[in-house]
mmCIF file with all atom_site columns, C-alpha atoms in Angstrom:
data_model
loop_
_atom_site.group_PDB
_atom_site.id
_atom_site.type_symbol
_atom_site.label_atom_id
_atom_site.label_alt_id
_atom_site.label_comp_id
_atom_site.label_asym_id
_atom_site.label_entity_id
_atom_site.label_seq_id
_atom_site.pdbx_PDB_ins_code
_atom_site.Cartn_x
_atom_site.Cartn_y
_atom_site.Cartn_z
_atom_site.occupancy
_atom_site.B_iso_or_equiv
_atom_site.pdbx_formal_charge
_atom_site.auth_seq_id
_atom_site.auth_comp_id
_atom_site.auth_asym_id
_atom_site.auth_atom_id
_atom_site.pdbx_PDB_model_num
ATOM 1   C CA . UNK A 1 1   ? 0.000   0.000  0.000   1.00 38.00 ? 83  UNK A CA 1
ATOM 2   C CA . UNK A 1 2   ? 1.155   3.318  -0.980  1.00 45.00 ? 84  UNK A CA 1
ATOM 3   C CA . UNK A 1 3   ? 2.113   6.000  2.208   1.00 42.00 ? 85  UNK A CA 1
ATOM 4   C CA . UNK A 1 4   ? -0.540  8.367  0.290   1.00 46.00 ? 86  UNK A CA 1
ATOM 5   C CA . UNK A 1 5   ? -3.511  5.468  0.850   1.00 46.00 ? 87  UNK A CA 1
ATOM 6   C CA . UNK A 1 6   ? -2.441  4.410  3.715   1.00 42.00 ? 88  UNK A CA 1
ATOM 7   C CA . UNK A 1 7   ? -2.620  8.055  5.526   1.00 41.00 ? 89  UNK A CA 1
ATOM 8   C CA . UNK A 1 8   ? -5.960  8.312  3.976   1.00 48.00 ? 90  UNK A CA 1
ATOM 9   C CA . UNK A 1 9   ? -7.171  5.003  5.326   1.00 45.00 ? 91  UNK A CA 1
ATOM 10  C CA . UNK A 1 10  ? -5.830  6.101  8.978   1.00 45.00 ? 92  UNK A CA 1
ATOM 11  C CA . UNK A 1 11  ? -7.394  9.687  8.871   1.00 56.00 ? 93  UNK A CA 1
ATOM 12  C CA . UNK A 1 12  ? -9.400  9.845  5.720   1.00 70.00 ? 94  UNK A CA 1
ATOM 13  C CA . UNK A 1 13  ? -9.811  13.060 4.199   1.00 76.00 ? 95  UNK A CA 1
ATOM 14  C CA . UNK A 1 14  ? -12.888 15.344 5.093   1.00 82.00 ? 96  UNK A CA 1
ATOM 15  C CA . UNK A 1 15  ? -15.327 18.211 3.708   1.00 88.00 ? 97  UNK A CA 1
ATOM 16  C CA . UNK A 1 16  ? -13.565 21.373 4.579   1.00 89.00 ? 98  UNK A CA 1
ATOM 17  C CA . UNK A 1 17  ? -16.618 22.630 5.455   1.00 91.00 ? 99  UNK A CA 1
ATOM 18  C CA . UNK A 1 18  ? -18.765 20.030 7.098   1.00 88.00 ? 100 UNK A CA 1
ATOM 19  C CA . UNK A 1 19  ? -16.213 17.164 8.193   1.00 84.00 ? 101 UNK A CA 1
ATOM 20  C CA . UNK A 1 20  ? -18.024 14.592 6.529   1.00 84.00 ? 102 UNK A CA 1
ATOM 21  C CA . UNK A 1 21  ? -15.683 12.112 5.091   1.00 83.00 ? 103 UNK A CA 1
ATOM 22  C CA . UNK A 1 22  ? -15.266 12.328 1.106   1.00 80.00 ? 104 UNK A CA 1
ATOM 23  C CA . UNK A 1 23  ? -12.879 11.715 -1.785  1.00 72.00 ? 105 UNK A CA 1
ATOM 24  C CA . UNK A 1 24  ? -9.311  13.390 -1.310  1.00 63.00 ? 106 UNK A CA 1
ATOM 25  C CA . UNK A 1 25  ? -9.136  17.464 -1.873  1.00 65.00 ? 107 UNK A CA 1
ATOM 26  C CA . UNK A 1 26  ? -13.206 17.302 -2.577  1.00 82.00 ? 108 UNK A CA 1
ATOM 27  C CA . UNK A 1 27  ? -15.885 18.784 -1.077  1.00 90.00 ? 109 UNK A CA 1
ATOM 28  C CA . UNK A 1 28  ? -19.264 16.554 -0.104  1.00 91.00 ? 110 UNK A CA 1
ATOM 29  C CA . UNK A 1 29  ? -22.246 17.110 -2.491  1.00 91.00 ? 111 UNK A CA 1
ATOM 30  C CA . UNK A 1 30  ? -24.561 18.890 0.286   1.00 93.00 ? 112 UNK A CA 1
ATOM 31  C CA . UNK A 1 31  ? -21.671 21.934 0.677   1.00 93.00 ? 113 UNK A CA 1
ATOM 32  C CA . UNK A 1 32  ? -21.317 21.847 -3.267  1.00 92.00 ? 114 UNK A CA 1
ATOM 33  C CA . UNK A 1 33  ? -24.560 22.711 -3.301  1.00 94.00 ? 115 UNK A CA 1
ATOM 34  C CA . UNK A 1 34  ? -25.148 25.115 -0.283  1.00 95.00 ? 116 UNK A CA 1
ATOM 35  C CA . UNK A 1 35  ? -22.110 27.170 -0.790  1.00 96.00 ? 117 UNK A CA 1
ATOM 36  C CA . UNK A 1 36  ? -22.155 30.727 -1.529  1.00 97.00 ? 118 UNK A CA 1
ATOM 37  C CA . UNK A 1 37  ? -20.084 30.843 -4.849  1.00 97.00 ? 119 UNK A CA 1
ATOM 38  C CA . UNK A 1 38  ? -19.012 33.802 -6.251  1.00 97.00 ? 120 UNK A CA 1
ATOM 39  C CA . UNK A 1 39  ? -20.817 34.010 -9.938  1.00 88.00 ? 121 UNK A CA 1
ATOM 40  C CA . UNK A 1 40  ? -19.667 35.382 -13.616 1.00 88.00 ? 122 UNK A CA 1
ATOM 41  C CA . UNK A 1 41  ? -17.573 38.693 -13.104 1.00 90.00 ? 123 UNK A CA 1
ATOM 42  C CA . UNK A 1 42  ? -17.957 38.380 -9.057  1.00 94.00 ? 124 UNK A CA 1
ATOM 43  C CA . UNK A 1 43  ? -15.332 35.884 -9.147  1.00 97.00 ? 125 UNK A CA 1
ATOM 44  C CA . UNK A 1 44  ? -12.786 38.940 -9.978  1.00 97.00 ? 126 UNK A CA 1
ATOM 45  C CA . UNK A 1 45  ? -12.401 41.940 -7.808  1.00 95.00 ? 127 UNK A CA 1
ATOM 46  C CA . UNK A 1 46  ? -11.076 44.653 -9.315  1.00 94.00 ? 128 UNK A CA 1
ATOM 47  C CA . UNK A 1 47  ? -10.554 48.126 -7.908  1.00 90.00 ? 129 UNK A CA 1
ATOM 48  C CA . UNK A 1 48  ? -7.883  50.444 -6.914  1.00 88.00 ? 130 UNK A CA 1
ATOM 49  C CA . UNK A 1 49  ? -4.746  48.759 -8.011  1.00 89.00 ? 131 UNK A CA 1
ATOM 50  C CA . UNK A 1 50  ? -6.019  45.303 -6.942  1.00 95.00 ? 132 UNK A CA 1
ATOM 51  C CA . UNK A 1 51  ? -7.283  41.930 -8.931  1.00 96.00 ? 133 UNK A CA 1
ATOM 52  C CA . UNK A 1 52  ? -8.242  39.285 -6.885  1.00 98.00 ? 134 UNK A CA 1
ATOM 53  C CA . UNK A 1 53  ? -10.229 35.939 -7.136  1.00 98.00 ? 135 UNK A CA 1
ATOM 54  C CA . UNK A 1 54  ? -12.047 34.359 -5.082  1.00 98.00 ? 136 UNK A CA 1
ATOM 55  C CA . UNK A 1 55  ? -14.379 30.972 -5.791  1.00 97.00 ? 137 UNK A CA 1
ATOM 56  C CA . UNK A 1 56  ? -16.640 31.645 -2.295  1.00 97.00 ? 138 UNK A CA 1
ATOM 57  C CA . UNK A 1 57  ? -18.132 34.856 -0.822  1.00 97.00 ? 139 UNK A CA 1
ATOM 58  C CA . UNK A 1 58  ? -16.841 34.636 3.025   1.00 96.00 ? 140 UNK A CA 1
ATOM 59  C CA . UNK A 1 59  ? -20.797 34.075 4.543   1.00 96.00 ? 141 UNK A CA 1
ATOM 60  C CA . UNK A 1 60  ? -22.546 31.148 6.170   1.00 96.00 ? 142 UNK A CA 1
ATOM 61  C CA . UNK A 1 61  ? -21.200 27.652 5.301   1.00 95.00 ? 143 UNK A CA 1
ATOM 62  C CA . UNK A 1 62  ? -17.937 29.158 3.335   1.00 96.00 ? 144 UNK A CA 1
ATOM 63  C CA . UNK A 1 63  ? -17.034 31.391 6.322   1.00 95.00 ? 145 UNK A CA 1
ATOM 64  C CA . UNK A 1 64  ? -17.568 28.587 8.997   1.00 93.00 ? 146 UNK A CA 1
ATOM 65  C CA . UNK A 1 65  ? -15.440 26.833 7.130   1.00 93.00 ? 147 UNK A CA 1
ATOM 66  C CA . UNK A 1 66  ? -13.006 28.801 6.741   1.00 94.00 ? 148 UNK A CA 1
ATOM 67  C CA . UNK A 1 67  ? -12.871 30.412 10.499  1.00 91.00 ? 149 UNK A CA 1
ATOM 68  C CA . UNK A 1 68  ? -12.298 26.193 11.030  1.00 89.00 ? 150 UNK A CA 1
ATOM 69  C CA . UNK A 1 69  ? -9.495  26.132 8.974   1.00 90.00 ? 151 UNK A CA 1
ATOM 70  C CA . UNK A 1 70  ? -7.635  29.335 10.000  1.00 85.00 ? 152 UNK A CA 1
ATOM 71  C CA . UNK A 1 71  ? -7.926  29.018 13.580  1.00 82.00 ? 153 UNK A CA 1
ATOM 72  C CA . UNK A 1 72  ? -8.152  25.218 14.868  1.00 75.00 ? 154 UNK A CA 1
ATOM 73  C CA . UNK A 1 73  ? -6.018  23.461 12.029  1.00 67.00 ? 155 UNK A CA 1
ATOM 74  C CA . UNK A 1 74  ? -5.247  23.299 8.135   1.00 63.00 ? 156 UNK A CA 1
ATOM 75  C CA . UNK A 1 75  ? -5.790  19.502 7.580   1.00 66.00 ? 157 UNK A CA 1
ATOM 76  C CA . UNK A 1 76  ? -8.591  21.260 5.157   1.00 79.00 ? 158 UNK A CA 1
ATOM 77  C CA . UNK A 1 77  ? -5.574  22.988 2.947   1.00 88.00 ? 159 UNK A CA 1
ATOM 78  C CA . UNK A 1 78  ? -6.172  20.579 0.161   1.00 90.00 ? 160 UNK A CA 1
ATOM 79  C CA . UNK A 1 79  ? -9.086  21.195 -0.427  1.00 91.00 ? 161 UNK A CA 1
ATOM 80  C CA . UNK A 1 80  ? -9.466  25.277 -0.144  1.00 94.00 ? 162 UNK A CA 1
ATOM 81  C CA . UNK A 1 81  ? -5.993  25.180 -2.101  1.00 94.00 ? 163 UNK A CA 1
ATOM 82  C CA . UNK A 1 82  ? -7.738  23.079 -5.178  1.00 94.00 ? 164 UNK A CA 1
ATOM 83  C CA . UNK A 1 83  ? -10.259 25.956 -5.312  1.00 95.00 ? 165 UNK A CA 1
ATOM 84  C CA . UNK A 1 84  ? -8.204  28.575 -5.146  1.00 97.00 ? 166 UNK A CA 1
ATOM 85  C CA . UNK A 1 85  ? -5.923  27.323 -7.741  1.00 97.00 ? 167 UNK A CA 1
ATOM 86  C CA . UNK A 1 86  ? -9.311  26.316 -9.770  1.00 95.00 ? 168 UNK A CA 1
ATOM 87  C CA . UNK A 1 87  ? -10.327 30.162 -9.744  1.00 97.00 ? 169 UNK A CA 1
ATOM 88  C CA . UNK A 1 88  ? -7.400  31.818 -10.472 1.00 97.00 ? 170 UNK A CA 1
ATOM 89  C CA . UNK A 1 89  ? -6.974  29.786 -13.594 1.00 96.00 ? 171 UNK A CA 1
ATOM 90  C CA . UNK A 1 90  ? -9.773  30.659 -14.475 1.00 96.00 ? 172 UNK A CA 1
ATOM 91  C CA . UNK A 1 91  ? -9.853  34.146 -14.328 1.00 97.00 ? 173 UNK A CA 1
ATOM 92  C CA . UNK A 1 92  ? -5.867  35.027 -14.295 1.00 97.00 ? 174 UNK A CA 1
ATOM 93  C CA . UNK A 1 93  ? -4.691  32.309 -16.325 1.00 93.00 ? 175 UNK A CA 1
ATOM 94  C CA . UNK A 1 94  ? -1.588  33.653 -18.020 1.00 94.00 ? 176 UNK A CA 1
ATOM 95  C CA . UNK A 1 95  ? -1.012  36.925 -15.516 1.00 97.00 ? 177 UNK A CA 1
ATOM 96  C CA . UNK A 1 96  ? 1.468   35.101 -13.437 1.00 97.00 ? 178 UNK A CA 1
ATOM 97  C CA . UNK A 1 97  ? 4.985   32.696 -13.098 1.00 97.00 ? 179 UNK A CA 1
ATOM 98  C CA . UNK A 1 98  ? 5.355   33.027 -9.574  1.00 98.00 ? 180 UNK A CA 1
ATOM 99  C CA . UNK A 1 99  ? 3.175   31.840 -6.421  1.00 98.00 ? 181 UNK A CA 1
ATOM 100 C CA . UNK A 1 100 ? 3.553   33.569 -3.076  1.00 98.00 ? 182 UNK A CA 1
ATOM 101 C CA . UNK A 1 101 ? 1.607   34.212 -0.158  1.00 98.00 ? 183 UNK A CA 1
ATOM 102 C CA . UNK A 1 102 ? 0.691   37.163 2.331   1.00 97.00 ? 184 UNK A CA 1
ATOM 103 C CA . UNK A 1 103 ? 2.536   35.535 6.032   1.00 96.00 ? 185 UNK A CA 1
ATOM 104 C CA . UNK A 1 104 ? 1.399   35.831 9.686   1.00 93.00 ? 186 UNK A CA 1
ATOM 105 C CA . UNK A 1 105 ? 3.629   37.282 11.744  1.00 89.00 ? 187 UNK A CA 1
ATOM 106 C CA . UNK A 1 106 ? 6.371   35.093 13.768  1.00 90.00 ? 188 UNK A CA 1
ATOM 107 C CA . UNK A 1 107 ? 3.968   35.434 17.124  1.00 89.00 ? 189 UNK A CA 1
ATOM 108 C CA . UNK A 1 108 ? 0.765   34.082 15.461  1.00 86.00 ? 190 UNK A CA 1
ATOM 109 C CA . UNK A 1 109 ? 2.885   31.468 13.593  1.00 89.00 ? 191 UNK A CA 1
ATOM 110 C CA . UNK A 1 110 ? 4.241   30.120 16.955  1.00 89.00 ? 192 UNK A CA 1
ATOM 111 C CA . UNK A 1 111 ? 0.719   30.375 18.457  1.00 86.00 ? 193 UNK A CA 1
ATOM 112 C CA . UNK A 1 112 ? -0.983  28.511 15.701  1.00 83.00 ? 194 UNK A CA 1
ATOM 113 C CA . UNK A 1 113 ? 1.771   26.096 14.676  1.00 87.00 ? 195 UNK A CA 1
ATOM 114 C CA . UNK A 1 114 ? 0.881   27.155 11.158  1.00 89.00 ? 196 UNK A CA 1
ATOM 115 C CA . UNK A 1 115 ? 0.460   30.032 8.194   1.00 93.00 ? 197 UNK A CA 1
ATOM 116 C CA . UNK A 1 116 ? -3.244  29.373 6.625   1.00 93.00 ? 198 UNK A CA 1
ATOM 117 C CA . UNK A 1 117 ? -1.857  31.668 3.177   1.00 95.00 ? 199 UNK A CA 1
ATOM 118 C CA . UNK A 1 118 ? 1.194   29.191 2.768   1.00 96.00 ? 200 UNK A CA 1
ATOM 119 C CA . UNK A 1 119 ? -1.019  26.291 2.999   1.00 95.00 ? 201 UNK A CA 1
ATOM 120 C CA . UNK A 1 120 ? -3.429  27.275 0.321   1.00 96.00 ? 202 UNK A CA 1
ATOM 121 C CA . UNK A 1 121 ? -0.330  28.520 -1.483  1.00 97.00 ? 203 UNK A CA 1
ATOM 122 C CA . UNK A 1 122 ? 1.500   25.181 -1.551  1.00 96.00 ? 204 UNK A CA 1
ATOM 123 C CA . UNK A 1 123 ? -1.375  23.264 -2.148  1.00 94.00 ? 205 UNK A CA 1
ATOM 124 C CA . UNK A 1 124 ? -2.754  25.109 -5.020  1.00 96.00 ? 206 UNK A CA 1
ATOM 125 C CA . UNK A 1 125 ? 0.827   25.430 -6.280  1.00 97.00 ? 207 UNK A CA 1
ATOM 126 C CA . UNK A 1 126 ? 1.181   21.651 -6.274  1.00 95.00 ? 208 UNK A CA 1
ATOM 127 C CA . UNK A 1 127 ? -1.832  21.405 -8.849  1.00 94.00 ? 209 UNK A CA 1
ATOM 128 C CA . UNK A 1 128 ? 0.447   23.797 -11.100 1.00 95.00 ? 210 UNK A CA 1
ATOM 129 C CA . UNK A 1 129 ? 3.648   21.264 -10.549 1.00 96.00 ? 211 UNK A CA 1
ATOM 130 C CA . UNK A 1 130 ? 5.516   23.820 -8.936  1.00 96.00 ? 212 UNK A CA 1
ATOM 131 C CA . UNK A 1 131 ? 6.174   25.241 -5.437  1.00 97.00 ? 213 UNK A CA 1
ATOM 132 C CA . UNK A 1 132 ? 5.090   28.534 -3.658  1.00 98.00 ? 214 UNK A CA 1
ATOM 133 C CA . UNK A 1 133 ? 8.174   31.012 -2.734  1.00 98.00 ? 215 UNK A CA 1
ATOM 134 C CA . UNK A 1 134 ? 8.859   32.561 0.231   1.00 98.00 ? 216 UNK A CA 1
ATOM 135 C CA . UNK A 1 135 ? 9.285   36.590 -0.615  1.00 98.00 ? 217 UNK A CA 1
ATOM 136 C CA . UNK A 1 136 ? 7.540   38.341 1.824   1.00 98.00 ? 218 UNK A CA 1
ATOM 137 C CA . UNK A 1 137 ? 7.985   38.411 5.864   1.00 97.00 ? 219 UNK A CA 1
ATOM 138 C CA . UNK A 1 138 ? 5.849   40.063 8.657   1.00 95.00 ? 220 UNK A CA 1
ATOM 139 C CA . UNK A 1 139 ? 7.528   42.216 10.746  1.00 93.00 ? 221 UNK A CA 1
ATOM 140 C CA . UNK A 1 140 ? 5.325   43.410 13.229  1.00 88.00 ? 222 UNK A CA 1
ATOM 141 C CA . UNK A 1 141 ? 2.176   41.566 15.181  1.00 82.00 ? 223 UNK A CA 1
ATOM 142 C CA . UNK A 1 142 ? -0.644  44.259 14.196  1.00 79.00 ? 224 UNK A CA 1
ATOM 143 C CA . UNK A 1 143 ? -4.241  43.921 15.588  1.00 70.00 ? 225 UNK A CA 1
ATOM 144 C CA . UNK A 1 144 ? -6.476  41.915 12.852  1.00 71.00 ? 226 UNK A CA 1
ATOM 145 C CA . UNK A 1 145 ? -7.809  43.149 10.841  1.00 73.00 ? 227 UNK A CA 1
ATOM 146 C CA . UNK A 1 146 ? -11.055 41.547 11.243  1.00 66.00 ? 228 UNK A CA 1
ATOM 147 C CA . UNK A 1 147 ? -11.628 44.061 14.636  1.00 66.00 ? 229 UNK A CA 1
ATOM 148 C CA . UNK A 1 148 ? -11.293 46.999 12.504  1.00 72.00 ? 230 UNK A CA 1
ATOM 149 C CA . UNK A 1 149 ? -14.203 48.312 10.456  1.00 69.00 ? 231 UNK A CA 1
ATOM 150 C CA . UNK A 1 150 ? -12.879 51.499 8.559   1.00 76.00 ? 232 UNK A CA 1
ATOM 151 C CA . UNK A 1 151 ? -10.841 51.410 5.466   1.00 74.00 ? 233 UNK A CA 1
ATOM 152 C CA . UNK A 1 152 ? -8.558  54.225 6.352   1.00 78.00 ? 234 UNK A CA 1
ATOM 153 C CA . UNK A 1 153 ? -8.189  52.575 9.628   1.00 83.00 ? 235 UNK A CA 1
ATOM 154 C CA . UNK A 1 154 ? -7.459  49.077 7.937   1.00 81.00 ? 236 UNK A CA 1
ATOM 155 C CA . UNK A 1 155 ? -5.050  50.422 5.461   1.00 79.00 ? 237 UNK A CA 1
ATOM 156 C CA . UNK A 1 156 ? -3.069  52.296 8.165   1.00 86.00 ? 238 UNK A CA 1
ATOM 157 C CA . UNK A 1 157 ? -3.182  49.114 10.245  1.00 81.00 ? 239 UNK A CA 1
ATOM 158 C CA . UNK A 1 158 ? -0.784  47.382 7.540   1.00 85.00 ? 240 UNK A CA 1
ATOM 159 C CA . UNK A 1 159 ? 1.405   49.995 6.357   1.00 86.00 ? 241 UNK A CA 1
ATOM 160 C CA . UNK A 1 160 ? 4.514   49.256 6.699   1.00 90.00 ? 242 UNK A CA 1
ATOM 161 C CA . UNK A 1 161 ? 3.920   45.568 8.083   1.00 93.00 ? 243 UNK A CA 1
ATOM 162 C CA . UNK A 1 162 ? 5.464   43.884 5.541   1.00 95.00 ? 244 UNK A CA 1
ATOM 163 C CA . UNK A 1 163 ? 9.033   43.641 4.122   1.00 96.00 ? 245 UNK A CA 1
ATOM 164 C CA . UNK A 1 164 ? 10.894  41.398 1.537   1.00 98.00 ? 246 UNK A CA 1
ATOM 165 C CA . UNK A 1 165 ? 11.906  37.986 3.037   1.00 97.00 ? 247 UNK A CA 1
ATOM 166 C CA . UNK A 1 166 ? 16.127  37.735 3.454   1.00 97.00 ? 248 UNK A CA 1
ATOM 167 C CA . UNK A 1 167 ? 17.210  37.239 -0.322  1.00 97.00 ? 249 UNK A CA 1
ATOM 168 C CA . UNK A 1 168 ? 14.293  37.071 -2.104  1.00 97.00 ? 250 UNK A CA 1
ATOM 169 C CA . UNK A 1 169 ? 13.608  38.336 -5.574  1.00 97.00 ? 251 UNK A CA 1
ATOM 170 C CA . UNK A 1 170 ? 10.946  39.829 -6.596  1.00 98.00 ? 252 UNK A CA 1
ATOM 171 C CA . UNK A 1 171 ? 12.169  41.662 -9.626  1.00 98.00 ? 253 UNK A CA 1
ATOM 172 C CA . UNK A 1 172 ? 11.061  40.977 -13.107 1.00 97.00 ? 254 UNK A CA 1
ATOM 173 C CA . UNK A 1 173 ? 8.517   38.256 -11.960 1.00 98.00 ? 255 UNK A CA 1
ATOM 174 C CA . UNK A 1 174 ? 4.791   38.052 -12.443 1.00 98.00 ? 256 UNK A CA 1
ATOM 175 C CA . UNK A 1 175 ? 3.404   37.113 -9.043  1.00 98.00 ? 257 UNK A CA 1
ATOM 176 C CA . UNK A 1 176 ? 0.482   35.449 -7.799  1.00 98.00 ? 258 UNK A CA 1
ATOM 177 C CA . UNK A 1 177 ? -0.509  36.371 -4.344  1.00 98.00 ? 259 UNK A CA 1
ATOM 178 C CA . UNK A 1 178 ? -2.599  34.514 -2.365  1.00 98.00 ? 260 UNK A CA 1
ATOM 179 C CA . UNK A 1 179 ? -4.220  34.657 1.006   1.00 97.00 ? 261 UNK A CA 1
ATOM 180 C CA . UNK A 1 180 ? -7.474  33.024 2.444   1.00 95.00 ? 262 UNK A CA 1
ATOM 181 C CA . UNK A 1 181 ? -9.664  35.746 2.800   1.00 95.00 ? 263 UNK A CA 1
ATOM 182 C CA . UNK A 1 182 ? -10.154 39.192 1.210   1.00 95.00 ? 264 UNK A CA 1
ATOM 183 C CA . UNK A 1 183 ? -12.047 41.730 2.773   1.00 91.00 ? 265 UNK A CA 1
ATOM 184 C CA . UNK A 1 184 ? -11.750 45.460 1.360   1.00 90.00 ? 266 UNK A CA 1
ATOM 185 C CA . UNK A 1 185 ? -8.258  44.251 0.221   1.00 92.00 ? 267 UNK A CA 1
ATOM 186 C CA . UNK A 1 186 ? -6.061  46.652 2.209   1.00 93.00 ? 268 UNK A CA 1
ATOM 187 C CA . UNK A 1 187 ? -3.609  43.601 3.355   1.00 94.00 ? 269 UNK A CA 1
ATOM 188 C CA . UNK A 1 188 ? -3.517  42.750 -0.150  1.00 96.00 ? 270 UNK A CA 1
ATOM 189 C CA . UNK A 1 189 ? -2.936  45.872 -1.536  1.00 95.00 ? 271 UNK A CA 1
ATOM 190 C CA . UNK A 1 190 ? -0.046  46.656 0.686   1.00 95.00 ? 272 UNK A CA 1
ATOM 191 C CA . UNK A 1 191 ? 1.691   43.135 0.084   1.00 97.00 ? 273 UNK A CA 1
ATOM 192 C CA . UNK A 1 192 ? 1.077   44.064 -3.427  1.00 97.00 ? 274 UNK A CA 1
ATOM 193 C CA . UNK A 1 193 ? 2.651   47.623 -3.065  1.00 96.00 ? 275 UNK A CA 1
ATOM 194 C CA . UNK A 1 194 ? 5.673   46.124 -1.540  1.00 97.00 ? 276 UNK A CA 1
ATOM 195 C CA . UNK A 1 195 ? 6.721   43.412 -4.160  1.00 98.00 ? 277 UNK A CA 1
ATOM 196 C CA . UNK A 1 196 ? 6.709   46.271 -6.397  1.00 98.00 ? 278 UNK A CA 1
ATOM 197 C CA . UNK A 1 197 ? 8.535   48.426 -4.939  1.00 97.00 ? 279 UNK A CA 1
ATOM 198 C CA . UNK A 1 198 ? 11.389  45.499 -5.146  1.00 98.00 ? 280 UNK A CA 1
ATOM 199 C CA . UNK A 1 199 ? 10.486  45.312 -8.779  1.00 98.00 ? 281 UNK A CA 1
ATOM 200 C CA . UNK A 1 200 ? 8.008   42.931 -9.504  1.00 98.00 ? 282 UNK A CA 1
ATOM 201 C CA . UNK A 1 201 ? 6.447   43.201 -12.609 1.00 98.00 ? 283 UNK A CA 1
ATOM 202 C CA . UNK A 1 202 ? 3.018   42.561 -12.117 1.00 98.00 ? 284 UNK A CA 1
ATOM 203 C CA . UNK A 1 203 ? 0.951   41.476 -8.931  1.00 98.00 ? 285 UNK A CA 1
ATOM 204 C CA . UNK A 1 204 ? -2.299  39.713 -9.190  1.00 98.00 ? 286 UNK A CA 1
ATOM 205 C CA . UNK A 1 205 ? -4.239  37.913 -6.571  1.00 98.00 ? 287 UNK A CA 1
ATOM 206 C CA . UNK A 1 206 ? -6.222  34.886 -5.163  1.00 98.00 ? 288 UNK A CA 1
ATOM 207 C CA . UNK A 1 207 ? -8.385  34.048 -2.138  1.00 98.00 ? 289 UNK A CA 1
ATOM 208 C CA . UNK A 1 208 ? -10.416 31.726 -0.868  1.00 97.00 ? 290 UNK A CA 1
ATOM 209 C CA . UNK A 1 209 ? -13.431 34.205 -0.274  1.00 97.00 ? 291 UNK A CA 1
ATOM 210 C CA . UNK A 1 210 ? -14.489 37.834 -1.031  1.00 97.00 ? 292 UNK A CA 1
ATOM 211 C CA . UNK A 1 211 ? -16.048 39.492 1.737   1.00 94.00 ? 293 UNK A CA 1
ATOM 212 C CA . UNK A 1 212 ? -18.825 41.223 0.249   1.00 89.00 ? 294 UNK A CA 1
ATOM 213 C CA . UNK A 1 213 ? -18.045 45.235 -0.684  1.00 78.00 ? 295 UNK A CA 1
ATOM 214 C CA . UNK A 1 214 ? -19.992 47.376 1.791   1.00 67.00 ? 296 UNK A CA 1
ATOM 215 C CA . UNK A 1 215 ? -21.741 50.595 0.379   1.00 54.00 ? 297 UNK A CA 1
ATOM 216 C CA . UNK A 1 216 ? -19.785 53.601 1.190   1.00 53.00 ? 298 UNK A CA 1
ATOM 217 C CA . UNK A 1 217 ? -21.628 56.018 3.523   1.00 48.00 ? 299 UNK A CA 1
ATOM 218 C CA . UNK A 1 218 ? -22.487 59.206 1.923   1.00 39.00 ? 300 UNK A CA 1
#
């Protein structure tokens, strides 16, 4: 028996989103169906400097789901990964040569034992035959930005967070940047902003879930 088999006959793999056993990387029938999937041109945010797919909008089964998978383990990954790489072939097929992924800083890594965006990187990478690289580091431990409701206030709350990892080269590549959920896309946009400024050539990106846009006051 093949390692692969055997680990799925010891802990077979589950629905990301319901735990009910199923085939490896797949979701279970009832979620396929009761998911809220992004539609048409909602699959591809676009606005202010940013592109970003996502196959889910982050609501009801998608966002338990995903809450599961970034705070009590990633034994999902293969799963979310296989529709993030799904969607952004779909709609930025050709826009990149490069995977990477927005990190958590060193104190949340160490608290969680794992980085959700490298995860979904590496595992939608691996559909592509290739591997995610490392090129961007957290430097500081800012407040989520899940507690912060203003857009000035979340785009303040990352500026400056992130740096280019020790060594890594950014320049002349088309990147793919992926993290599990977008929201208004500030985290995004300043990951984006910062590969290139080290010369990147292009920066596209890729989620799990959109957040939906909320009307602008006024």
């Amino acid at each position: 028996m093949k390692p692969g088999a055997l680990l799925d006959l010891l802990f077979p793999p589950k629905c990301p989103f319901c735990g009910r056993i199923t085939e490896k990387n797949g979701i279970c029938p009832a979620c396929e169906r009761e998911l809220p999937w992004t539609a048409g041109r909602e699959a591809l945010r676009e606005g202010d400097g940013l592109r970003c797919a996502a196959p889910l909008w982050y609501e009801g089964l998608a966002r338990e789901g995903l809450l599961r998978f970034k705070f009590r383990g990633g034994a999902s990954a293969g799963a979310l990964g296989a529709l993030v790489a799904r969607c952004a072939a779909e709609e930025l097929s050709g826009e990149f040569d490069t995977v990477t992924w927005v990190p958590v800083s060193r104190k949340r890594l160490r608290k969680r034992g794992f980085d959700q965006a490298r995860l979904l990187a590496r595992e939608a990478a691996r559909l592509w035959d290739t591997e995610p690289v490392e090129l961007l580091v957290k430097i500081r431990d800012n407040p989520p930005q899940s507690g912060i409701r203003e857009r000035a206030a979340r785009r303040a709350n990352v500026l400056g967070v992130y740096r280019m990892a020790p060594g890594a080269v950014a320049a002349g590549r088309r990147i793919l940047l992926i993290d599990d959920i977008c929201t208004t896309g500030e985290t995004l946009r300043e990951c984006a902003r910062v590969l290139k400024d080290a010369g990147a050539e292009s920066v596209v990106c890729a989620a799990a879930a959109h957040a939906r846009e909320q009307p602008k006051k006024g």
